[in-house]
Amino acid sequence: MSGNTITKLDGLTYTPSRAARELGLKRREFDLAVNLGRIRTVPDEGGGGRRVAHAEIERLRSEDGFPEALLERVRSVSTGEAAGLMGVTGDRFTRLARVGLVVPVAFYLNRYRTLVWLYLADEIRHFAADEQNAPLLKGRSLPEGVRAQLEGGLDLRARNWRGRHLGFLLRRAEDPWQRAGALAALLDPVQIAEIVKDPYERAHVNRFRPGPPTHGTPGSPAAQLAERIMTADDPDEISWLRADLAQALDEARAHRPAPRPAPRAERPAELGHVHPAEHLAAPRHAHARTNAPEPERPRGLLGWLRRRSS
């Protein structure tokens, strides 16, 4: 391969769909790999989102065990599969997940409209292999502290998923406004309006506010579920999200003010200025006409200024 060919390949980038095909991944697996930092992306110079460099594709292909090793690192499993990997019953695994000892990485609504949480198989194996977790996996019952939390109705799965998802969003944020948008993604519009009172700043934050992961068509039960899970509902969680959003907003203002319309005094059209296109539309021989009547003097502020200077 010539040096020129290598140089061209080094500068080549792929869309996410093409990169997923090059790596033998489904799009869902590819997106999860990007979120987890397994696949590095670069900005699209044309403003079309993130892309994957050819060099990154080659790096992944050169790793030992490719593609099976990469697929295993991003494999997600349901509750039943996770329980099997951990060597416990499905009921015990659900209890461990409810108290936050294992954290979901994704979710979906199945055909029976039941919420299904997904977990990283790699994390489940590491949890089961840790000797410190043996009391949680063996024995007839869970430790007393865990049982007390469960009896109180604790279920941290949605909140822990939001925390993890926020980490994914913040990892992709490239400036303070995008970080503010990521934090706002977990708050409802009323909460955002209370923190971001300026309408132009609020519009700019909403521009960078990601929606829920795609689950069904807008308005469908799956989409409504995704929106509900995406929105913080715990008072403590809402409190720290509001505080973090306020801080991110201060940093964003210092970094670059939100765009807003120019003040009225700076709009030349309102002072009687002729649009440049009108000059271009005039015939080129207009200035050669010596018998043309003198144009009417301009009125208003601009006319007064011209008469004053003559």
Protein backbone atom coordinates (compact mmCIF):
# COMPACT_ATOMS: atom_id res chain seq x y z
CA MET A 1 0.00 0.00 0.00
CA SER A 2 1.43 3.35 -1.03
CA GLY A 3 2.04 6.25 1.33
CA ASN A 4 -0.65 8.32 -0.41
CA THR A 5 -3.22 5.58 0.11
CA ILE A 6 -2.35 5.29 3.81
CA THR A 7 -2.67 9.06 4.21
CA LYS A 8 -6.13 9.03 2.60
CA LEU A 9 -7.27 6.17 4.83
CA ASP A 10 -5.98 7.94 7.93
CA GLY A 11 -8.27 10.85 7.17
CA LEU A 12 -11.28 8.66 6.36
CA THR A 13 -14.23 8.57 8.74
CA TYR A 14 -17.42 6.52 8.79
CA THR A 15 -21.01 7.23 9.76
CA PRO A 16 -22.22 5.26 12.81
CA SER A 17 -24.22 2.87 10.61
CA ARG A 18 -21.26 2.16 8.35
CA ALA A 19 -18.89 1.82 11.32
CA ALA A 20 -21.26 -0.70 12.95
CA ARG A 21 -21.23 -2.80 9.77
CA GLU A 22 -17.45 -2.60 9.54
CA LEU A 23 -17.19 -3.93 13.10
CA GLY A 24 -19.91 -6.57 12.77
CA LEU A 25 -22.15 -4.92 15.37
CA LYS A 26 -25.85 -4.26 15.43
CA ARG A 27 -26.66 -0.56 15.71
CA ARG A 28 -27.86 -0.97 19.32
CA GLU A 29 -24.59 -2.72 20.21
CA PHE A 30 -22.57 -0.03 18.46
CA ASP A 31 -24.38 2.79 20.29
CA LEU A 32 -23.81 1.05 23.62
CA ALA A 33 -20.12 0.55 22.81
CA VAL A 34 -19.78 4.28 22.07
CA ASN A 35 -21.59 5.19 25.30
CA LEU A 36 -19.30 2.92 27.29
CA GLY A 37 -16.20 4.39 25.68
CA ARG A 38 -15.32 1.13 23.91
CA ILE A 39 -15.43 2.91 20.53
CA ARG A 40 -13.99 6.40 20.16
CA THR A 41 -15.76 8.88 17.89
CA VAL A 42 -14.79 12.22 16.35
CA PRO A 43 -16.90 15.28 15.44
CA ASP A 44 -18.25 15.50 11.91
CA GLU A 45 -16.61 18.53 10.30
CA GLY A 46 -19.82 19.09 8.34
CA GLY A 47 -21.89 19.32 11.51
CA GLY A 48 -23.65 16.01 10.97
CA GLY A 49 -23.00 14.40 14.34
CA ARG A 50 -20.28 11.99 15.44
CA ARG A 51 -18.27 9.72 13.15
CA VAL A 52 -15.68 6.97 13.58
CA ALA A 53 -12.19 7.31 12.17
CA HIS A 54 -10.75 4.57 9.96
CA ALA A 55 -7.83 4.32 12.38
CA GLU A 56 -10.26 3.49 15.22
CA ILE A 57 -11.85 0.72 13.15
CA GLU A 58 -8.40 -0.73 12.49
CA ARG A 59 -7.45 -0.48 16.18
CA LEU A 60 -10.49 -2.50 17.18
CA ARG A 61 -9.97 -5.06 14.44
CA SER A 62 -6.38 -5.62 15.56
CA GLU A 63 -7.36 -6.48 19.15
CA ASP A 64 -7.07 -10.08 20.31
CA GLY A 65 -10.26 -12.06 19.90
CA PHE A 66 -11.97 -9.63 17.54
CA PRO A 67 -14.90 -9.60 16.92
CA GLU A 68 -16.07 -11.98 19.65
CA ALA A 69 -14.24 -10.11 22.43
CA LEU A 70 -15.80 -6.78 21.42
CA LEU A 71 -19.26 -8.31 21.15
CA GLU A 72 -18.92 -9.82 24.62
CA ARG A 73 -17.89 -6.50 26.16
CA VAL A 74 -21.11 -4.88 24.94
CA ARG A 75 -23.47 -7.84 25.42
CA SER A 76 -26.52 -6.94 27.47
CA VAL A 77 -28.76 -9.51 29.15
CA SER A 78 -32.23 -9.55 30.65
CA THR A 79 -33.04 -10.40 34.26
CA GLY A 80 -33.30 -14.14 33.62
CA GLU A 81 -30.01 -14.31 31.74
CA ALA A 82 -28.28 -12.14 34.33
CA ALA A 83 -29.53 -14.35 37.13
CA GLY A 84 -28.12 -17.38 35.33
CA LEU A 85 -24.71 -15.71 34.96
CA MET A 86 -24.76 -14.82 38.66
CA GLY A 87 -25.96 -18.26 39.78
CA VAL A 88 -29.06 -16.98 41.62
CA THR A 89 -32.79 -17.05 41.06
CA GLY A 90 -34.48 -14.37 39.00
CA ASP A 91 -36.30 -13.11 42.10
CA ARG A 92 -33.06 -12.66 44.05
CA PHE A 93 -31.41 -10.88 41.14
CA THR A 94 -34.35 -8.48 40.87
CA ARG A 95 -34.02 -7.69 44.56
CA LEU A 96 -30.31 -6.95 44.16
CA ALA A 97 -31.10 -4.66 41.23
CA ARG A 98 -33.84 -2.84 43.14
CA VAL A 99 -31.43 -1.85 45.91
CA GLY A 100 -28.89 -0.65 43.35
CA LEU A 101 -26.24 -3.36 43.69
CA VAL A 102 -26.38 -3.92 39.92
CA VAL A 103 -27.25 -1.12 37.52
CA PRO A 104 -29.24 -1.41 34.28
CA VAL A 105 -27.62 -0.25 31.08
CA ALA A 106 -30.75 -0.19 28.89
CA PHE A 107 -34.46 -1.03 28.85
CA TYR A 108 -37.30 -1.74 26.45
CA LEU A 109 -41.02 -2.53 26.42
CA ASN A 110 -41.76 -6.06 25.23
CA ARG A 111 -44.78 -7.12 23.18
CA TYR A 112 -46.77 -7.64 26.38
CA ARG A 113 -46.02 -4.01 27.34
CA THR A 114 -43.85 -5.15 30.21
CA LEU A 115 -40.77 -3.14 31.10
CA VAL A 116 -37.59 -5.19 30.56
CA TRP A 117 -34.33 -4.00 32.11
CA LEU A 118 -31.02 -4.99 30.51
CA TYR A 119 -27.65 -5.38 32.24
CA LEU A 120 -24.09 -5.68 30.99
CA ALA A 121 -23.09 -9.34 31.03
CA ASP A 122 -19.49 -8.33 31.74
CA GLU A 123 -20.50 -6.44 34.90
CA ILE A 124 -22.68 -9.30 36.12
CA ARG A 125 -19.79 -11.76 35.85
CA HIS A 126 -17.47 -9.41 37.73
CA PHE A 127 -20.07 -8.96 40.49
CA ALA A 128 -20.47 -12.73 40.87
CA ALA A 129 -16.70 -13.29 40.94
CA ASP A 130 -16.12 -10.81 43.79
CA GLU A 131 -15.84 -12.72 47.08
CA GLN A 132 -17.19 -9.73 49.00
CA ASN A 133 -20.53 -10.29 47.30
CA ALA A 134 -20.81 -13.93 48.38
CA PRO A 135 -23.28 -13.16 51.25
CA LEU A 136 -25.61 -11.57 48.70
CA LEU A 137 -25.53 -14.59 46.41
CA LYS A 138 -25.59 -17.48 48.86
CA GLY A 139 -27.77 -18.38 51.77
CA ARG A 140 -31.52 -18.62 52.17
CA SER A 141 -32.12 -14.90 52.61
CA LEU A 142 -30.51 -11.57 51.91
CA PRO A 143 -28.76 -9.56 54.64
CA GLU A 144 -31.11 -7.78 57.05
CA GLY A 145 -30.25 -4.27 55.79
CA VAL A 146 -31.13 -5.20 52.22
CA ARG A 147 -34.39 -6.83 53.31
CA ALA A 148 -35.39 -3.69 55.22
CA GLN A 149 -34.84 -1.51 52.14
CA LEU A 150 -36.89 -3.83 49.98
CA GLU A 151 -39.72 -3.95 52.51
CA GLY A 152 -39.77 -0.16 52.38
CA GLY A 153 -40.51 -0.33 48.65
CA LEU A 154 -37.09 0.81 47.44
CA ASP A 155 -36.52 0.46 43.69
CA LEU A 156 -33.49 2.28 42.33
CA ARG A 157 -33.42 0.75 38.86
CA ALA A 158 -34.85 3.74 36.98
CA ARG A 159 -32.86 6.28 38.98
CA ASN A 160 -29.61 4.33 38.55
CA TRP A 161 -30.26 3.99 34.82
CA ARG A 162 -30.73 7.78 34.62
CA GLY A 163 -27.46 8.34 36.45
CA ARG A 164 -25.65 6.04 34.07
CA HIS A 165 -27.32 7.57 31.02
CA LEU A 166 -26.38 11.06 32.20
CA GLY A 167 -22.77 9.91 32.33
CA PHE A 168 -23.06 8.82 28.69
CA LEU A 169 -24.51 12.21 27.69
CA LEU A 170 -21.88 14.20 29.58
CA ARG A 171 -19.09 12.16 27.99
CA ARG A 172 -20.30 13.31 24.56
CA ALA A 173 -20.77 16.96 25.58
CA GLU A 174 -18.14 19.21 24.02
CA ASP A 175 -18.86 22.55 25.70
CA PRO A 176 -20.74 23.96 28.75
CA TRP A 177 -23.98 24.53 26.82
CA GLN A 178 -24.07 20.88 25.80
CA ARG A 179 -23.38 19.85 29.41
CA ALA A 180 -26.28 22.03 30.53
CA GLY A 181 -28.47 20.36 27.88
CA ALA A 182 -27.45 16.91 29.13
CA LEU A 183 -28.46 17.77 32.70
CA ALA A 184 -31.72 19.31 31.49
CA ALA A 185 -32.54 16.06 29.68
CA LEU A 186 -33.46 14.46 33.03
CA LEU A 187 -35.70 17.31 34.22
CA ASP A 188 -39.23 18.16 33.15
CA PRO A 189 -39.87 21.50 31.36
CA VAL A 190 -41.30 23.14 34.49
CA GLN A 191 -38.08 22.44 36.43
CA ILE A 192 -35.98 23.74 33.55
CA ALA A 193 -38.01 26.97 33.31
CA GLU A 194 -37.49 27.63 37.02
CA ILE A 195 -33.71 27.35 36.66
CA VAL A 196 -33.24 28.86 33.19
CA LYS A 197 -35.50 31.91 33.41
CA ASP A 198 -34.19 33.77 30.32
CA PRO A 199 -36.20 32.52 27.30
CA TYR A 200 -33.26 32.79 24.89
CA GLU A 201 -30.98 30.85 27.24
CA ARG A 202 -33.73 28.27 27.76
CA ALA A 203 -34.14 27.84 23.99
CA HIS A 204 -30.37 27.37 23.67
CA VAL A 205 -30.30 24.77 26.46
CA ASN A 206 -33.24 22.92 24.87
CA ARG A 207 -31.35 22.88 21.59
CA PHE A 208 -28.77 20.62 23.26
CA ARG A 209 -31.27 18.70 25.40
CA PRO A 210 -31.29 15.07 24.18
CA GLY A 211 -34.56 13.23 24.10
CA PRO A 212 -35.15 9.75 25.54
CA PRO A 213 -33.64 6.76 23.80
CA THR A 214 -35.74 5.82 20.78
CA HIS A 215 -38.49 3.45 21.80
CA GLY A 216 -41.39 3.30 19.38
CA THR A 217 -43.17 6.06 17.51
CA PRO A 218 -43.94 9.36 19.29
CA GLY A 219 -46.97 9.03 21.53
CA SER A 220 -46.82 5.23 21.61
CA PRO A 221 -46.81 3.39 24.96
CA ALA A 222 -43.11 2.59 24.51
CA ALA A 223 -42.26 6.25 23.82
CA GLN A 224 -44.32 7.40 26.82
CA LEU A 225 -42.57 4.87 29.04
CA ALA A 226 -39.15 6.04 27.83
CA GLU A 227 -40.05 9.66 28.58
CA ARG A 228 -41.28 8.75 32.05
CA ILE A 229 -38.14 6.77 32.88
CA MET A 230 -35.96 9.56 31.48
CA THR A 231 -37.50 12.19 33.82
CA ALA A 232 -36.24 12.37 37.40
CA ASP A 233 -38.96 11.83 40.00
CA ASP A 234 -37.06 11.44 43.26
CA PRO A 235 -36.85 14.69 45.32
CA ASP A 236 -33.16 14.21 46.14
CA GLU A 237 -32.34 13.42 42.54
CA ILE A 238 -34.26 16.46 41.29
CA SER A 239 -32.52 18.68 43.85
CA TRP A 240 -28.98 17.79 42.78
CA LEU A 241 -29.90 17.92 39.09
CA ARG A 242 -31.25 21.45 39.58
CA ALA A 243 -28.10 22.50 41.42
CA ASP A 244 -25.85 20.99 38.75
CA LEU A 245 -27.87 22.63 35.98
CA ALA A 246 -27.59 26.04 37.66
CA GLN A 247 -23.82 25.64 37.95
CA ALA A 248 -23.51 24.42 34.35
CA LEU A 249 -25.56 27.42 33.22
CA ASP A 250 -23.16 29.83 34.95
CA GLU A 251 -20.24 28.13 33.22
CA ALA A 252 -22.03 28.25 29.87
CA ARG A 253 -22.74 31.99 30.19
CA ALA A 254 -19.08 32.64 30.95
CA HIS A 255 -18.02 30.46 28.01
CA ARG A 256 -20.33 32.06 25.43
CA PRO A 257 -23.60 34.00 25.84
CA ALA A 258 -26.69 32.41 24.37
CA PRO A 259 -27.64 33.85 20.97
CA ARG A 260 -30.42 36.41 20.95
CA PRO A 261 -31.90 38.87 18.41
CA ALA A 262 -29.94 42.09 17.74
CA PRO A 263 -31.25 45.22 19.52
CA ARG A 264 -33.71 47.24 17.42
CA ALA A 265 -31.29 50.20 17.15
CA GLU A 266 -28.82 47.93 15.34
CA ARG A 267 -31.23 46.89 12.61
CA PRO A 268 -30.28 49.04 9.58
CA ALA A 269 -33.57 48.44 7.74
CA GLU A 270 -35.45 50.40 10.41
CA LEU A 271 -33.29 53.49 9.75
CA GLY A 272 -34.32 53.66 6.11
CA HIS A 273 -31.24 52.00 4.63
CA VAL A 274 -31.71 50.53 1.20
CA HIS A 275 -31.07 46.82 0.96
CA PRO A 276 -27.92 46.05 -1.09
CA ALA A 277 -30.01 43.99 -3.49
CA GLU A 278 -31.87 47.14 -4.53
CA HIS A 279 -28.60 48.70 -5.73
CA LEU A 280 -27.77 45.57 -7.65
CA ALA A 281 -31.18 45.60 -9.30
CA ALA A 282 -30.75 49.15 -10.69
CA PRO A 283 -29.82 49.45 -14.40
CA ARG A 284 -26.13 49.99 -14.98
CA HIS A 285 -26.77 53.06 -17.24
CA ALA A 286 -28.96 54.83 -14.69
CA HIS A 287 -26.20 57.27 -13.74
CA ALA A 288 -25.78 58.40 -17.38
CA ARG A 289 -29.32 59.85 -17.54
CA THR A 290 -28.84 63.63 -17.16
CA ASN A 291 -32.51 64.65 -17.67
CA ALA A 292 -33.91 62.44 -14.94
CA PRO A 293 -35.86 64.35 -12.28
CA GLU A 294 -34.12 64.88 -8.98
CA PRO A 295 -35.14 62.17 -6.54
CA GLU A 296 -37.30 63.15 -3.60
CA ARG A 297 -35.30 63.88 -0.48
CA PRO A 298 -35.38 61.04 2.02
CA ARG A 299 -37.62 61.57 4.98
CA GLY A 300 -37.17 60.70 8.61
CA LEU A 301 -34.00 60.52 10.67
CA LEU A 302 -31.76 59.47 7.76
CA GLY A 303 -33.04 62.35 5.58
CA TRP A 304 -32.45 64.89 8.35
CA LEU A 305 -28.89 63.62 8.78
CA ARG A 306 -28.20 63.89 5.06
CA ARG A 307 -29.58 67.45 4.81
CA ARG A 308 -27.58 68.46 7.85
CA SER A 309 -24.34 67.22 6.30
CA SER A 310 -24.95 68.89 2.89
